[in-house]
Amino acid sequence: MSNFVPSPTDATSIATIRTLAADVVGKANSGHPGAPMGMAPVTHVLFTRFFNANPKSSKWFNRDRFVLSNGHACALQYIVLHLAGYKLSLDDLKAFRQIDSLTPGHPEAHHTDGIEVTTGPLGQGISNAVGLAIAQAHLGAVYNKEGFDLINNYTYAFLGDGCLMEGVSSEASSLAGHLQLGNLIAVWDDNHISIDGDTAVSFTENVEQRYLAYGWQVLHVRDGDHDLEGIYNAIAEARREKNKPTLIRLTTTIGYGSKQQGTHGVHGSPLKADDIVALKSKVGFDPSTSFHIPDEVYSTWAVVGDRGSKLEAQWNSLLSSYAKAYPNEYAELSRRISGRLPDGWEKSLPVYKATDPAQASRKLSEIVLTAITPALPDLLGGSADLTGSNLTKVKGTTDFQPGDTGLGGYKGTYIRYGVREHGMGAIANGLAAYGGIIPFVGTFLNFVSYAAGAVRLAALSKHRVIWVATHDSIGLGEDGPTHQPIETAIHFRAIPNLAFWRPADGNETSAAYLVALQSYGTPSILSLSRQNLPNLENSTIEDAAKGGYVVHDEEAESLTIVATGSEVSIALEAAGKLRAQGIKTRVVSLPCWLVFDQQPQEYRLRVLRSGAPILSLEALSTAGWAKYSHEQYGLPGWGASGPYKKVYEKFGITGDNIAIVGKKVVEFYAAKGGEVVSPLIKAF
């Protein structure tokens, strides 16, 4: 029996959402009015009947999470925030897609209050939603006790046909079904329209059968334009299903109420003026008035804040009782919610001497994870089916799995992502966005490229996600050019607010983790070797944490070699050979460009100083190195298959050859004459 109770203001509220969508996009002369108009009924039902959040306290931890995965409905997100009482005024709506407004072209986390994750690129949002759902399931399993159901929120996602076409959504949805995430409810705007026209031209698969095969519950509301009771019942049924995520197929008419409804003409272009007039007249609104919101609509939507405020007060009371019954768990949960790291956790980081045995930096990473995991319950790791190669699973930890599989439990701290790099990255963004969790994920560096869309959004969204990216150069050897990353480093170094680390030894690996974990608003990629690396004579965690430092110094040098990762020891070998020829050579290790660039100019000019030419060395593309060096040595093209030492020899990345190259650089600049100025000194 349905518990749906219609309201006399339902029709007016839905009409308001539709006319606001037309006005918002029309004033900006840019955007997508069609999807928000078609999704108006489900939006109204979800938020006025079900959604639990407190707009006046938007970071309340047990709030429901809402993700607008469909980037073509971005105006809808802002309309919801305004009507529900978040910090988004009517003037903000009118400033849609304007410079420095709170309503940018697509919703951005950390920019607009109430936005959980940054969406726009299709498929990312629903994949983030899987991460949000995993986070709730994990934290609930860890901290909930009998009589204290503290963490039990739902995650709701709206997605469109385009989201379902993107491969990343398939990866994430497949894993969500396996993990039995009953707290995840996705509403598919089944309007049969994409930018190219009717989806019949490219998208004719049976989505329902696909999601049933994934292990989801699939429901269908056939009249998403009018059937409010059907929408209500579908959401209610989805909430009752505890062992499967739910996909609600909501058949709608894109641009409902427009003269162009049901066509791609209303998909990505503003409605014409006469169409907006006709739309408003049809629903009984004054066509001469823009951005009109009747008082009864504000009153109706005030239920969101009223309900949320009461629920948060009840939750705070429950939390206070929990603190008395479980003081240790309360202290830890409160710390994690606040985002603070445990006091003194960094003391567990391994410290190395030059006499310690050489090890691959992927192994050094495993040693770090093993050391810090007991002190950092916030860590939730995983790998894309490369656990034994990435060395990302700490011994003694349990897998995050449904309990009935016998493979682990929701308390588990290690996720088996399967061969789903892009989905893994997008899910990790959702984990980070939820709060209380620091996700780290593993794959080969070359295959982080599969996940580039998610990595880019992590940087834009300020998500602290750590990528453990092993097999980071031609040093992986026999797997050859298909697996050897050449262009990958410069790709990711070019992304703003992304820390790409390539540590040269144990202390630098510890430093990479130190800075990555302390960088609350920056994702990191740790580029790690397969081959063993010697521990350096003068490396320290403190120095490496600056992103760059002098690992071998000389006075009145003739040359500086700057290198990263496995090539630092080669640079040191070359420096020794040059010294024997009377050519004083400094060596600089530059494990992270971003962090080095954030150091004071005075420090950077001490490290990469004027007076002698600087030669960069890296077994990757040389692109970008002109920023730090006068001359560059690296790979001119693809790598090669073979034992790694032979591959290094083939490309001249050896101590002997770099000494020859270094001598040529010194002779060239001596012949040129004049002062050699640091490449860091620029006009602006």
XYZ file of C-alpha atoms in Angstrom:
684
model
C 0.000 0.000 0.000
C 1.335 3.415 -0.964
C 2.062 6.000 1.703
C 2.131 8.798 -0.824
C 0.193 11.880 0.261
C -0.319 14.434 -2.504
C 0.094 18.108 -1.705
C -1.894 20.987 -3.198
C 1.436 22.665 -4.002
C 3.004 19.731 -5.881
C 1.989 21.010 -9.315
C 3.076 24.583 -8.558
C 6.442 23.428 -7.225
C 7.114 21.298 -10.292
C 6.072 24.135 -12.583
C 8.426 26.444 -10.691
C 11.382 24.131 -11.240
C 10.590 23.969 -14.953
C 10.209 27.716 -15.418
C 13.308 28.410 -13.348
C 15.273 26.014 -15.561
C 14.135 27.958 -18.601
C 14.947 31.316 -16.987
C 18.326 30.292 -15.581
C 19.570 28.920 -18.883
C 17.885 31.665 -20.864
C 19.509 34.499 -18.945
C 22.931 32.902 -19.287
C 22.222 32.124 -22.933
C 24.056 28.898 -22.235
C 23.229 25.537 -20.741
C 20.777 22.673 -20.846
C 17.126 23.391 -19.948
C 15.656 20.104 -21.169
C 16.832 17.630 -18.533
C 15.966 19.853 -15.535
C 12.471 20.364 -16.964
C 12.001 16.635 -17.476
C 13.379 15.755 -14.033
C 11.318 18.336 -12.148
C 8.727 15.848 -10.769
C 11.259 13.360 -9.337
C 13.333 16.198 -7.938
C 10.321 17.596 -6.110
C 9.263 14.211 -4.721
C 12.752 13.181 -3.616
C 13.589 16.366 -1.771
C 10.240 17.156 -0.193
C 9.440 13.563 0.853
C 12.673 11.678 1.436
C 15.922 13.600 1.399
C 17.544 14.045 4.807
C 19.915 16.993 5.063
C 20.133 20.291 6.902
C 20.813 23.184 4.512
C 21.757 25.415 7.460
C 24.351 22.860 8.537
C 25.374 21.479 5.182
C 28.287 19.370 6.492
C 26.224 17.379 9.002
C 27.947 14.038 8.709
C 24.940 11.707 8.474
C 23.189 13.711 5.775
C 21.957 11.993 2.647
C 24.235 12.616 -0.312
C 22.878 13.834 -3.635
C 24.892 13.579 -6.839
C 23.779 15.069 -10.121
C 25.736 12.810 -12.440
C 23.973 14.133 -15.516
C 26.050 17.181 -16.453
C 23.271 18.223 -18.818
C 21.042 18.967 -15.826
C 23.474 21.240 -13.977
C 20.947 24.086 -13.590
C 18.728 21.673 -11.644
C 21.369 21.311 -8.915
C 21.390 25.052 -8.272
C 17.603 25.309 -8.315
C 17.418 22.578 -5.664
C 19.984 24.311 -3.459
C 18.099 27.590 -3.613
C 14.653 26.135 -2.964
C 15.915 23.947 -0.105
C 17.511 26.889 1.692
C 21.239 26.420 1.109
C 23.539 29.429 0.805
C 22.500 30.152 -2.761
C 20.406 33.252 -3.395
C 18.100 34.076 -6.255
C 20.757 36.496 -7.486
C 23.174 33.574 -7.583
C 20.747 31.699 -9.818
C 20.574 34.714 -12.087
C 24.379 34.698 -12.313
C 24.483 31.155 -13.728
C 27.672 30.520 -15.721
C 29.090 33.965 -15.025
C 32.669 34.592 -13.911
C 33.245 34.217 -10.157
C 29.630 33.256 -9.481
C 28.510 30.504 -7.108
C 26.789 28.860 -10.063
C 29.545 27.878 -12.501
C 28.891 25.947 -15.705
C 28.830 22.653 -13.830
C 28.562 22.016 -10.078
C 31.896 22.215 -8.250
C 32.603 20.851 -4.783
C 34.275 23.309 -2.388
C 32.888 26.158 -4.467
C 29.139 26.074 -3.897
C 27.642 25.104 -0.541
C 25.731 21.839 -0.757
C 27.592 20.359 -3.729
C 28.995 16.966 -2.719
C 31.131 16.215 -5.778
C 32.176 18.032 -8.923
C 30.249 16.697 -11.904
C 29.890 17.531 -15.560
C 31.985 14.923 -17.390
C 29.405 12.208 -17.871
C 29.652 9.012 -15.872
C 31.821 10.503 -13.148
C 28.979 11.415 -10.808
C 27.348 7.998 -10.616
C 30.812 6.521 -10.069
C 31.484 9.023 -7.276
C 28.140 7.975 -5.809
C 29.386 4.402 -5.569
C 32.312 5.712 -3.519
C 29.979 7.686 -1.275
C 27.912 4.556 -0.706
C 30.984 2.443 0.077
C 32.102 5.075 2.585
C 28.792 4.944 4.446
C 28.765 1.164 4.474
C 32.331 1.021 5.792
C 32.053 3.702 8.462
C 28.680 2.369 9.571
C 30.154 -1.103 9.984
C 33.111 0.245 11.960
C 31.326 2.643 14.307
C 27.649 1.722 14.563
C 26.718 -0.217 17.678
C 23.509 -1.775 18.936
C 21.195 1.120 19.713
C 23.555 3.577 17.990
C 22.824 3.594 14.283
C 24.966 6.670 13.757
C 25.922 6.402 10.099
C 23.035 5.220 7.946
C 22.497 7.782 5.209
C 21.502 7.098 1.598
C 23.246 8.263 -1.546
C 20.993 9.384 -4.392
C 22.234 9.982 -7.929
C 20.489 11.339 -11.013
C 22.005 10.150 -14.286
C 21.167 10.320 -17.951
C 21.640 8.250 -21.079
C 25.087 9.749 -21.631
C 26.241 8.665 -18.177
C 25.163 5.125 -18.966
C 27.100 5.171 -22.230
C 30.359 6.106 -20.512
C 32.554 3.148 -19.629
C 33.429 4.524 -16.201
C 29.827 4.174 -15.047
C 29.782 0.546 -16.143
C 32.953 -0.181 -14.170
C 31.635 1.474 -11.023
C 28.114 0.053 -11.323
C 29.447 -3.459 -11.796
C 31.469 -3.188 -8.587
C 28.519 -1.626 -6.737
C 26.391 -4.639 -7.583
C 29.073 -7.039 -6.408
C 29.417 -5.100 -3.158
C 25.640 -5.197 -2.552
C 25.375 -1.488 -1.775
C 21.759 -1.233 -0.681
C 22.280 2.386 0.361
C 22.725 3.554 -3.261
C 19.716 4.726 -5.287
C 20.214 5.918 -8.863
C 17.493 7.564 -10.931
C 17.981 7.230 -14.687
C 16.413 10.018 -16.723
C 15.243 7.801 -19.560
C 14.331 10.467 -22.108
C 15.890 8.853 -25.205
C 17.726 12.050 -26.181
C 21.406 12.910 -26.475
C 23.089 15.833 -28.209
C 23.194 13.965 -31.521
C 19.455 13.348 -31.364
C 17.362 10.299 -30.506
C 19.389 7.633 -28.714
C 18.178 5.212 -31.372
C 21.200 6.321 -33.414
C 23.733 4.909 -30.943
C 22.303 3.522 -27.694
C 19.808 0.689 -28.041
C 20.994 -1.826 -25.455
C 18.709 -3.098 -22.713
C 19.959 -1.089 -19.745
C 17.571 -2.775 -17.336
C 18.944 -6.210 -18.186
C 22.509 -4.925 -17.900
C 21.918 -3.601 -14.395
C 20.060 -6.730 -13.353
C 23.140 -8.657 -14.470
C 25.286 -6.354 -12.328
C 23.206 -7.406 -9.320
C 21.081 -4.266 -8.980
C 17.398 -3.986 -8.229
C 15.770 -2.323 -11.239
C 12.453 -0.476 -11.034
C 10.560 1.339 -13.794
C 8.305 4.379 -13.531
C 6.730 4.667 -16.959
C 5.295 8.175 -16.615
C 7.955 10.320 -15.011
C 6.178 13.454 -16.220
C 3.062 13.025 -14.069
C 3.054 9.920 -11.878
C 4.175 11.371 -8.554
C 2.822 8.411 -6.623
C 4.733 6.013 -8.849
C 7.928 8.008 -8.294
C 7.310 8.033 -4.547
C 6.677 4.299 -4.432
C 9.799 3.512 -6.446
C 12.034 5.535 -4.118
C 10.366 3.951 -1.082
C 10.909 0.472 -2.495
C 14.541 1.304 -3.275
C 15.069 2.369 0.329
C 13.611 -0.926 1.574
C 16.113 -3.003 -0.439
C 19.142 -3.439 1.830
C 21.275 -5.857 -0.210
C 21.267 -4.370 -3.684
C 21.756 -0.917 -5.165
C 18.695 0.274 -7.072
C 18.353 1.757 -10.538
C 15.031 3.526 -11.073
C 14.311 3.834 -14.762
C 12.278 7.013 -14.983
C 10.803 7.531 -18.432
C 10.463 11.283 -18.964
C 9.948 13.826 -21.704
C 12.963 16.071 -22.092
C 12.002 19.752 -21.950
C 8.483 18.920 -20.778
C 6.220 21.915 -21.387
C 8.377 23.418 -24.112
C 7.297 23.636 -27.742
C 10.315 21.431 -28.467
C 9.671 18.874 -25.742
C 10.876 15.402 -26.563
C 13.505 16.569 -29.065
C 17.222 17.240 -28.944
C 16.415 20.853 -29.761
C 15.701 21.476 -26.076
C 18.728 19.496 -24.906
C 21.637 21.900 -25.093
C 20.238 25.294 -26.102
C 18.175 27.917 -24.285
C 14.472 28.087 -25.020
C 13.456 30.857 -27.380
C 11.670 33.833 -25.837
C 8.259 32.886 -27.230
C 8.700 29.344 -25.955
C 9.384 30.590 -22.420
C 6.289 32.809 -22.616
C 4.184 29.850 -23.742
C 5.617 27.625 -21.005
C 4.802 30.111 -18.254
C 1.332 30.780 -19.608
C 0.631 27.067 -19.744
C 1.348 26.634 -16.016
C -0.466 29.804 -14.981
C 2.610 31.975 -14.329
C 2.942 35.581 -15.440
C 4.951 35.337 -18.678
C 6.338 38.840 -18.158
C 8.027 37.842 -14.894
C 11.332 35.975 -14.727
C 12.686 33.870 -11.864
C 9.284 33.799 -10.191
C 8.999 31.573 -7.125
C 5.593 31.597 -5.406
C 5.589 31.846 -1.626
C 3.838 28.507 -1.320
C 6.744 26.836 -3.107
C 9.245 28.235 -0.621
C 6.935 27.071 2.164
C 6.648 23.596 0.679
C 10.402 23.212 0.243
C 11.059 24.521 3.761
C 10.227 20.982 4.893
C 13.710 19.962 3.739
C 15.370 22.242 6.271
C 12.815 21.610 9.021
C 13.149 17.853 8.715
C 16.933 18.023 8.439
C 17.300 20.315 11.425
C 15.283 17.949 13.623
C 17.167 14.901 12.385
C 20.529 16.528 13.021
C 19.474 17.510 16.559
C 18.405 13.916 17.227
C 21.684 12.669 15.768
C 23.747 15.015 17.927
C 21.913 13.748 20.994
C 22.588 10.154 19.950
C 26.237 11.009 19.386
C 26.492 12.444 22.892
C 25.145 9.221 24.349
C 27.514 7.259 22.142
C 30.431 9.282 23.560
C 29.579 8.072 27.049
C 29.059 4.450 26.057
C 31.982 4.173 23.632
C 34.478 6.940 24.447
C 37.352 5.549 22.376
C 35.258 5.001 19.259
C 33.674 8.417 19.729
C 37.060 10.125 19.948
C 38.306 8.416 16.827
C 35.126 9.036 14.835
C 35.045 12.699 15.860
C 38.644 13.136 14.788
C 37.962 11.520 11.441
C 34.867 13.636 10.842
C 36.923 16.758 11.582
C 39.498 15.709 8.999
C 42.417 15.861 11.437
C 45.145 13.245 11.299
C 46.059 11.437 14.538
C 48.699 13.166 16.621
C 52.172 11.801 16.003
C 51.241 9.430 13.185
C 54.238 10.645 11.176
C 56.615 9.168 13.763
C 55.811 5.758 12.314
C 57.284 6.655 8.909
C 60.364 4.539 8.105
C 63.747 6.316 8.068
C 66.694 4.973 6.097
C 70.497 5.160 6.065
C 72.630 4.928 2.950
C 73.911 1.574 4.170
C 70.414 0.040 4.177
C 69.824 -2.446 1.343
C 68.525 -1.270 -2.031
C 64.829 -1.913 -2.598
C 62.255 -1.082 -5.261
C 60.272 1.989 -4.343
C 57.072 -0.065 -4.721
C 58.430 -2.233 -1.896
C 59.373 0.877 0.073
C 55.763 2.022 -0.377
C 54.513 -1.258 1.055
C 56.817 -0.786 4.039
C 55.381 2.698 4.612
C 51.804 1.425 4.406
C 52.604 -1.389 6.805
C 54.137 1.078 9.253
C 51.433 3.754 9.189
C 48.266 1.647 8.885
C 47.999 0.885 12.622
C 48.200 4.621 13.333
C 45.853 5.685 10.518
C 42.494 3.876 10.548
C 41.366 6.508 8.012
C 43.151 4.618 5.207
C 40.965 2.620 2.816
C 43.117 1.005 0.154
C 42.742 -1.045 -2.963
C 44.121 -2.023 -6.332
C 42.838 -2.634 -9.849
C 43.663 -6.361 -9.834
C 47.393 -5.731 -9.300
C 47.684 -6.196 -5.549
C 50.698 -8.492 -5.780
C 52.485 -6.073 -8.101
C 51.476 -2.782 -6.478
C 52.110 -4.194 -2.977
C 49.159 -2.204 -1.639
C 47.643 -4.698 0.794
C 49.001 -4.636 4.318
C 49.311 -8.064 5.910
C 46.554 -8.762 8.388
C 44.025 -6.369 6.874
C 40.602 -7.591 5.770
C 38.905 -7.049 2.435
C 35.884 -4.772 2.113
C 33.282 -7.279 0.944
C 29.659 -8.181 1.710
C 29.631 -10.450 4.728
C 27.660 -13.205 3.020
C 30.425 -13.756 0.464
C 32.807 -15.131 3.066
C 35.492 -12.918 1.554
C 35.547 -10.191 4.175
C 33.154 -7.627 5.599
C 32.219 -3.972 5.404
C 34.679 -3.255 8.216
C 37.423 -4.315 5.827
C 39.927 -1.709 4.688
C 40.990 -3.139 1.320
C 38.886 -2.973 -1.846
C 39.376 -5.393 -4.711
C 38.503 -3.062 -7.576
C 39.099 -5.600 -10.336
C 40.412 -4.407 -13.689
C 38.534 -1.119 -13.463
C 41.101 1.698 -13.250
C 38.766 4.519 -14.259
C 35.967 3.318 -12.043
C 38.444 2.909 -9.186
C 39.615 6.505 -9.529
C 36.092 7.907 -9.631
C 35.012 5.741 -6.682
C 38.049 6.939 -4.718
C 36.932 10.521 -5.343
C 33.595 9.648 -3.775
C 35.310 8.037 -0.793
C 37.347 11.178 -0.225
C 34.299 13.410 -0.660
C 32.328 11.539 1.992
C 34.760 12.441 4.759
C 36.543 10.420 7.405
C 38.361 8.321 4.808
C 41.698 8.682 3.008
C 41.578 6.435 -0.070
C 44.656 5.042 -1.762
C 44.458 3.039 -4.965
C 46.968 1.055 -6.965
C 47.792 0.218 -10.561
C 50.712 0.519 -12.963
C 51.619 4.137 -13.718
C 50.852 3.608 -17.382
C 47.311 2.574 -16.519
C 46.604 5.631 -14.415
C 46.089 7.114 -17.883
C 42.947 4.975 -18.127
C 41.675 6.930 -15.127
C 42.798 10.392 -16.240
C 39.267 11.805 -16.182
C 38.850 10.880 -12.527
C 42.356 12.068 -11.609
C 41.678 15.447 -13.196
C 38.430 15.833 -11.272
C 40.177 14.859 -8.035
C 42.581 17.751 -8.561
C 39.791 20.184 -9.443
C 37.699 18.974 -6.504
C 40.563 19.006 -3.958
C 40.109 15.342 -3.075
C 42.925 13.766 -1.070
C 43.286 10.594 -3.113
C 46.638 8.797 -3.237
C 47.580 6.777 -6.317
C 50.195 4.070 -5.776
C 51.475 3.887 -9.357
C 54.125 1.229 -9.763
C 56.226 0.058 -12.727
C 56.961 3.675 -13.486
C 59.458 3.699 -16.387
C 61.447 1.634 -18.867
C 62.818 0.105 -15.677
C 59.877 -2.309 -15.693
C 61.788 -4.077 -18.462
C 60.389 -7.012 -20.380
C 56.752 -5.870 -20.607
C 57.964 -3.347 -23.147
C 56.560 -0.178 -24.709
C 52.900 -1.069 -24.156
C 53.464 -0.871 -20.408
C 56.348 1.588 -20.140
C 55.081 5.095 -19.344
C 56.825 7.773 -21.376
C 54.405 10.704 -21.605
C 52.460 9.868 -18.455
C 54.478 11.939 -15.998
C 54.269 15.209 -17.921
C 50.547 14.646 -18.480
C 49.899 14.475 -14.766
C 52.487 17.094 -13.806
C 50.598 19.490 -16.074
C 47.335 19.060 -14.124
C 46.904 21.894 -11.593
C 46.803 20.865 -7.931
C 48.061 17.334 -8.577
C 51.243 16.245 -6.803
C 53.212 13.799 -8.938
C 55.933 12.198 -6.819
C 58.806 10.117 -8.156
C 60.911 9.174 -5.117
C 64.526 8.040 -5.457
C 64.910 6.037 -2.245
C 63.378 5.093 1.095
C 63.449 8.513 2.725
C 61.942 10.125 -0.361
C 59.180 7.513 -0.399
C 58.401 8.268 3.239
C 58.422 11.987 2.408
C 55.996 11.433 -0.467
C 53.527 9.755 1.883
C 54.068 12.406 4.550
C 53.212 15.266 2.214
C 50.434 13.380 0.412
C 48.666 12.619 3.687
C 49.101 16.155 4.999
C 47.826 17.693 1.746
C 44.157 17.875 2.651
C 43.110 19.442 -0.634
C 45.496 17.833 -3.123
C 45.530 14.372 -4.724
C 48.877 12.664 -5.250
C 50.370 10.127 -7.618
C 53.327 8.165 -6.257
C 55.356 6.972 -9.236
C 57.227 3.903 -8.004
C 59.865 1.628 -9.464
C 59.884 -2.073 -10.121
C 63.689 -2.244 -9.912
C 65.727 -1.806 -6.732
C 66.981 1.674 -5.822
C 69.915 2.365 -3.492
C 69.386 4.595 -0.484
C 71.092 7.935 -1.027
C 73.887 9.300 1.130
C 72.306 12.665 1.863
C 68.572 12.111 1.553
C 66.260 12.972 4.451
C 62.509 12.999 4.835
C 62.661 16.674 5.782
C 64.556 17.689 2.645
C 62.579 15.480 0.275
C 59.318 16.876 1.692
C 60.262 20.187 0.035
C 59.840 18.566 -3.375
C 63.477 19.140 -4.328
C 66.850 19.395 -2.624
C 70.591 19.103 -3.195
C 71.619 15.501 -2.732
C 75.274 16.107 -3.634
C 76.828 19.564 -3.365
C 79.947 21.178 -4.773
C 81.379 24.662 -4.552
C 82.123 26.464 -7.823
C 80.493 23.666 -9.769
C 80.700 23.347 -13.535
C 77.434 21.439 -13.871
C 74.263 20.505 -11.979
C 72.327 17.349 -12.837
C 68.693 17.324 -11.695
C 66.901 13.986 -11.724
C 64.048 12.017 -10.192
C 63.392 8.480 -9.033
C 65.606 5.726 -10.366
C 67.767 8.203 -12.286
C 69.056 10.058 -9.206
C 71.524 7.297 -8.392
C 72.608 7.276 -12.042
C 73.148 11.047 -11.842
C 75.289 10.535 -8.739
C 77.335 7.908 -10.530
C 77.860 10.280 -13.457
C 78.836 13.084 -11.069
C 81.533 10.867 -9.597
C 82.938 10.097 -13.037
C 82.904 13.800 -13.945
C 84.624 14.689 -10.669
C 87.418 12.300 -11.620
C 87.841 14.389 -14.779
C 87.999 17.618 -12.780
C 84.399 18.629 -13.540
C 82.644 19.493 -10.297
C 79.011 18.378 -10.538
C 76.161 18.986 -8.146
C 73.182 16.607 -8.099
C 69.641 17.670 -7.267
C 66.762 15.292 -6.596
C 63.394 16.764 -7.629
C 60.803 14.172 -6.576
C 57.775 16.499 -6.848
C 57.578 19.535 -9.107
C 54.377 20.879 -7.541
C 55.721 20.832 -3.991
C 59.070 22.276 -5.068
C 57.272 25.103 -6.883
C 55.478 25.936 -3.637
C 58.743 26.572 -1.781
C 60.051 30.131 -1.334
C 61.876 31.516 -4.357
C 65.056 31.961 -2.297
C 65.149 28.248 -1.484
C 64.456 27.174 -5.055
C 67.251 29.408 -6.366
C 69.653 27.851 -3.866
C 68.783 24.392 -5.154
C 68.781 25.217 -8.879
C 71.169 28.136 -8.787
C 72.795 30.297 -11.406
C 76.441 29.970 -12.352
C 76.573 26.649 -14.170
C 74.405 24.820 -16.696
C 71.737 22.441 -15.395
C 71.098 19.103 -17.104
C 67.908 17.164 -16.386
C 67.834 13.389 -16.439
C 64.737 11.197 -16.408
C 63.871 7.923 -18.134
C 60.692 9.479 -19.468
C 59.754 12.204 -21.931
C 61.817 15.362 -21.485
C 58.748 17.565 -21.982
C 58.438 20.154 -19.217
C 62.007 19.891 -17.962
C 63.040 23.159 -19.608
C 61.381 24.839 -16.642
C 64.141 23.519 -14.372
C 67.113 22.889 -16.666
C 69.064 24.281 -19.595
C 69.509 20.914 -21.280
C 67.420 17.750 -21.038
C 68.216 14.056 -21.407
C 65.521 11.409 -21.504
C 63.577 9.280 -23.937
C 62.953 10.611 -27.458
C 60.208 8.055 -28.131
C 58.850 4.715 -26.987
C 60.790 2.342 -24.758
C 61.845 -1.200 -25.548
C 61.316 -4.733 -24.316
C 64.137 -6.498 -22.516
C 65.917 -6.775 -19.168
C 65.770 -3.338 -17.622
C 69.537 -2.782 -17.424
C 69.825 -3.538 -21.136
C 66.957 -1.134 -21.868
C 68.679 1.610 -19.876
C 71.886 0.970 -21.806
C 70.041 1.130 -25.120
C 68.847 4.644 -24.337
C 72.107 5.833 -22.821
C 70.763 6.266 -19.300
C 73.878 5.023 -17.546
C 76.496 6.668 -15.388
C 79.090 6.373 -18.153
C 76.963 7.967 -20.862
C 75.497 10.708 -18.687
C 79.063 11.658 -17.746
C 79.809 12.003 -21.474
C 76.623 14.031 -22.006
C 77.418 16.195 -18.972
C 80.890 16.958 -20.248
C 79.452 18.039 -23.612
C 77.016 20.366 -21.815
C 79.840 21.936 -19.818
C 81.959 22.432 -22.944
C 79.044 23.882 -24.895
C 78.242 26.528 -22.280
C 81.901 27.334 -21.747
C 82.237 27.986 -25.471
C 79.167 30.220 -25.427
C 80.616 32.333 -22.658
C 78.678 34.720 -20.467
C 76.793 34.115 -17.235
C 74.586 31.037 -16.957
C 71.377 32.135 -15.264
C 69.086 29.744 -13.430
C 66.103 28.694 -15.572
C 63.920 29.578 -12.585
C 64.585 33.271 -13.146
C 61.821 34.530 -15.424
C 60.416 37.872 -16.515
C 57.073 37.043 -14.886
